[in-house]
CSV table of C-alpha atoms in Angstrom, one decimal:
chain,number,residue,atom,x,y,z
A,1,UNK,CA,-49.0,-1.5,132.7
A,2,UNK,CA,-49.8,1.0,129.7
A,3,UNK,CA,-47.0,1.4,126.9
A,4,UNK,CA,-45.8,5.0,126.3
A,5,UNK,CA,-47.2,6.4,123.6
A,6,UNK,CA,-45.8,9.2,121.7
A,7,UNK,CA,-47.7,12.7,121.8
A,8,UNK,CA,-47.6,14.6,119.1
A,9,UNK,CA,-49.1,18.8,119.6
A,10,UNK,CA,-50.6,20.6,117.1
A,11,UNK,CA,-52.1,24.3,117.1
A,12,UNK,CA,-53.2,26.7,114.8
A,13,UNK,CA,-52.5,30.6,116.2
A,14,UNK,CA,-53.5,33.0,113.0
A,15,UNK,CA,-49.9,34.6,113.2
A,16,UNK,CA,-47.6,31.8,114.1
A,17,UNK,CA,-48.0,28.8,112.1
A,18,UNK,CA,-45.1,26.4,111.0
A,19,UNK,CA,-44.1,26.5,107.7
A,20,UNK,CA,-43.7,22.9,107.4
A,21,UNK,CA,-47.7,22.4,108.0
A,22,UNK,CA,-48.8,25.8,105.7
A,23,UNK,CA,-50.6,29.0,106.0
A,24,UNK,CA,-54.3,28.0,105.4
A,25,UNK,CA,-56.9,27.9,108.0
A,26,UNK,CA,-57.2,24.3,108.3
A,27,UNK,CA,-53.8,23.3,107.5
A,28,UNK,CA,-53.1,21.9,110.8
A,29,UNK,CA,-56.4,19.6,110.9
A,30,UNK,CA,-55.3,18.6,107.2
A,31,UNK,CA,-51.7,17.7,108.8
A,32,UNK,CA,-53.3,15.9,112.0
A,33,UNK,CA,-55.8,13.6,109.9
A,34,UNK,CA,-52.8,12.6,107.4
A,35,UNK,CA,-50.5,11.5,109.9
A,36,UNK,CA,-52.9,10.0,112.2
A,37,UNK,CA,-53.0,6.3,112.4
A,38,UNK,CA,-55.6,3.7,114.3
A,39,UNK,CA,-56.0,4.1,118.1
A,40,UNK,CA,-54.4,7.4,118.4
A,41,UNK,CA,-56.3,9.8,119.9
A,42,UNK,CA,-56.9,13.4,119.0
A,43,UNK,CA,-58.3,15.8,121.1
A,44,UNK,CA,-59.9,18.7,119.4
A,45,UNK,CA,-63.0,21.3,119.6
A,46,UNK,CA,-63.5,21.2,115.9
A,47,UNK,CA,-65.8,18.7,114.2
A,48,UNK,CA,-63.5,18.6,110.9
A,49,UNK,CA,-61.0,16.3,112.9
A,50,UNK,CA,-63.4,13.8,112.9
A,51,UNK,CA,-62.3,12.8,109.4
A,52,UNK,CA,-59.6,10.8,111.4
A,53,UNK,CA,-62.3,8.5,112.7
A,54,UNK,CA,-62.3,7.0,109.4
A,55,UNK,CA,-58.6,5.5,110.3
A,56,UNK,CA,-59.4,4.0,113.3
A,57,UNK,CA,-58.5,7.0,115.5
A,58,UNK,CA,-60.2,8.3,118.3
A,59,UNK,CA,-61.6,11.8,118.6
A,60,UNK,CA,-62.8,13.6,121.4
A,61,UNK,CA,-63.9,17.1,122.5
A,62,UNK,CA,-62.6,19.6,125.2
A,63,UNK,CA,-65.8,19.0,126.7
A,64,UNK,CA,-65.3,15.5,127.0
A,65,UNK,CA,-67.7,14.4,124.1
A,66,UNK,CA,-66.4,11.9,122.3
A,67,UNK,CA,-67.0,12.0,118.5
A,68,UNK,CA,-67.7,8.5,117.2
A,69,UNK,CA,-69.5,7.3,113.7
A,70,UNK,CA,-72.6,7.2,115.3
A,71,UNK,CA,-73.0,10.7,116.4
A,72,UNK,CA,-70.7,12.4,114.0
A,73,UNK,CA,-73.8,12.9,111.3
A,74,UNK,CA,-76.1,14.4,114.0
A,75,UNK,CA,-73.1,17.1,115.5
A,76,UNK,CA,-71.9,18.0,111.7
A,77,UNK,CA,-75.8,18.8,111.2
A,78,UNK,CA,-76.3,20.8,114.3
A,79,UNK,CA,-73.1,22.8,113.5
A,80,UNK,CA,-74.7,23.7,110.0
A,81,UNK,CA,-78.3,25.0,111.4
A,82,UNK,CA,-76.3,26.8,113.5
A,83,UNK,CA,-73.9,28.3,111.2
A,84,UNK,CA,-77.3,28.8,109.2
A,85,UNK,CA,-79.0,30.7,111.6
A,86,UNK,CA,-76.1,33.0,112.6
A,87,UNK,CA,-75.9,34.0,109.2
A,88,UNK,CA,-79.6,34.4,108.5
A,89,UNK,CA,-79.7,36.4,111.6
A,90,UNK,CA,-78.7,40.7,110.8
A,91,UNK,CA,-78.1,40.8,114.5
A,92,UNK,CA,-75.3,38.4,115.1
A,93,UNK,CA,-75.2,38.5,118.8
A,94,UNK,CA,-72.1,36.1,119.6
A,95,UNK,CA,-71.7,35.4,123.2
A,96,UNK,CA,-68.5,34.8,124.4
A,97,UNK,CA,-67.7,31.4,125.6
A,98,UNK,CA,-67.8,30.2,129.2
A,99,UNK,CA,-64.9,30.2,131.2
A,100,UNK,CA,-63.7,26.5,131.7
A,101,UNK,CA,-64.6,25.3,135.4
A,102,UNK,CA,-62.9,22.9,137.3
A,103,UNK,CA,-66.1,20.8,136.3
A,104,UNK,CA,-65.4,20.8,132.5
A,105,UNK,CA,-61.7,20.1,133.7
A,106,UNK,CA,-63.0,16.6,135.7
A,107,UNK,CA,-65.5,16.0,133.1
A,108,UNK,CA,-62.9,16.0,130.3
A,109,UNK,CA,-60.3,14.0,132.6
A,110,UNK,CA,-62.8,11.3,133.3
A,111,UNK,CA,-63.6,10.7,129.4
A,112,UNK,CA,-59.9,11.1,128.2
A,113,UNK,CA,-59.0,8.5,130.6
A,114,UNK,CA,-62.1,6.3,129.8
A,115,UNK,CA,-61.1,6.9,125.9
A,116,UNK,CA,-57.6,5.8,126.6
A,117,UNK,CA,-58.4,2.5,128.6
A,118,UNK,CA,-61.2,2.0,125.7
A,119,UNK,CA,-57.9,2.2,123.1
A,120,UNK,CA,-55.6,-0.1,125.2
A,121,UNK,CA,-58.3,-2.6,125.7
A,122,UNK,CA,-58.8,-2.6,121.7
A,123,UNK,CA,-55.3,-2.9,121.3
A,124,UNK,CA,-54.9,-5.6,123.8
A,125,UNK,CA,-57.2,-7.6,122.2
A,126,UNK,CA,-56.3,-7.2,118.6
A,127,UNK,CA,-52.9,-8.3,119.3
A,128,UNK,CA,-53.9,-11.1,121.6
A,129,UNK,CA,-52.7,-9.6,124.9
A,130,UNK,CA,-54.3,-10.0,127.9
């Protein structure tokens, strides 16, 4: 049996934004990371969030990536070149994004649930439960 564990939802919409958390962009990743703490988990499409991995929390995409500190270096860089070449670029042709399928829905259920038995296990075994 899993303990509870308390979920905490954050989102940034450009005209609704809580006071408490600020007005700037990346206020609410800023919040996240300082009031994350090891083995939560923090789900997330942008790559900034990552910071939290340096706590000892886990972070993984919508897509069901997870982001650890051994691919982390590899997806900031692609995210750059990218970012690069969009800029570069005088024809900015942005597609829109893909609709989510039920397959990205299974895909990101099957990794969210392996990242939360990966957590418990870790937690189980630091504190000597078995």
């Amino acid at each position: 049996m899993h303990p509870h564990r308390p979920l905490l939802w954050t989102v940034y919409f450009a005209h609704v934004l809580s006071k408490e958390i600020g007005h700037k962009k990346d206020a609410v990743d800023y919040k996240l990371i300082s009031i994350c703490q090891k083995r939560d988990i923090i789900v997330s499409q942008d790559y900034g969030i990552t910071l939290a991995l340096s706590k000892g929390a886990y972070a993984i995409h919508q897509s069901g990536k997870w982001y650890t500190n051994e691919n982390i270096d590899q997806m900031l860089m692609e995210r750059h070149l990218n970012k690069k070449l969009r800029r570069s670029s005088h024809k900015n042709h942005i597609k829109e994004p893909k609709k989510r399928t039920q397959k990205d829905d299974e895909r990101f259920a099957l990794a969210f649930e392996k990242m939360i038995l990966t957590a418990t296990e870790k937690e189980e075994n630091t504190h000597g439960i078995i």
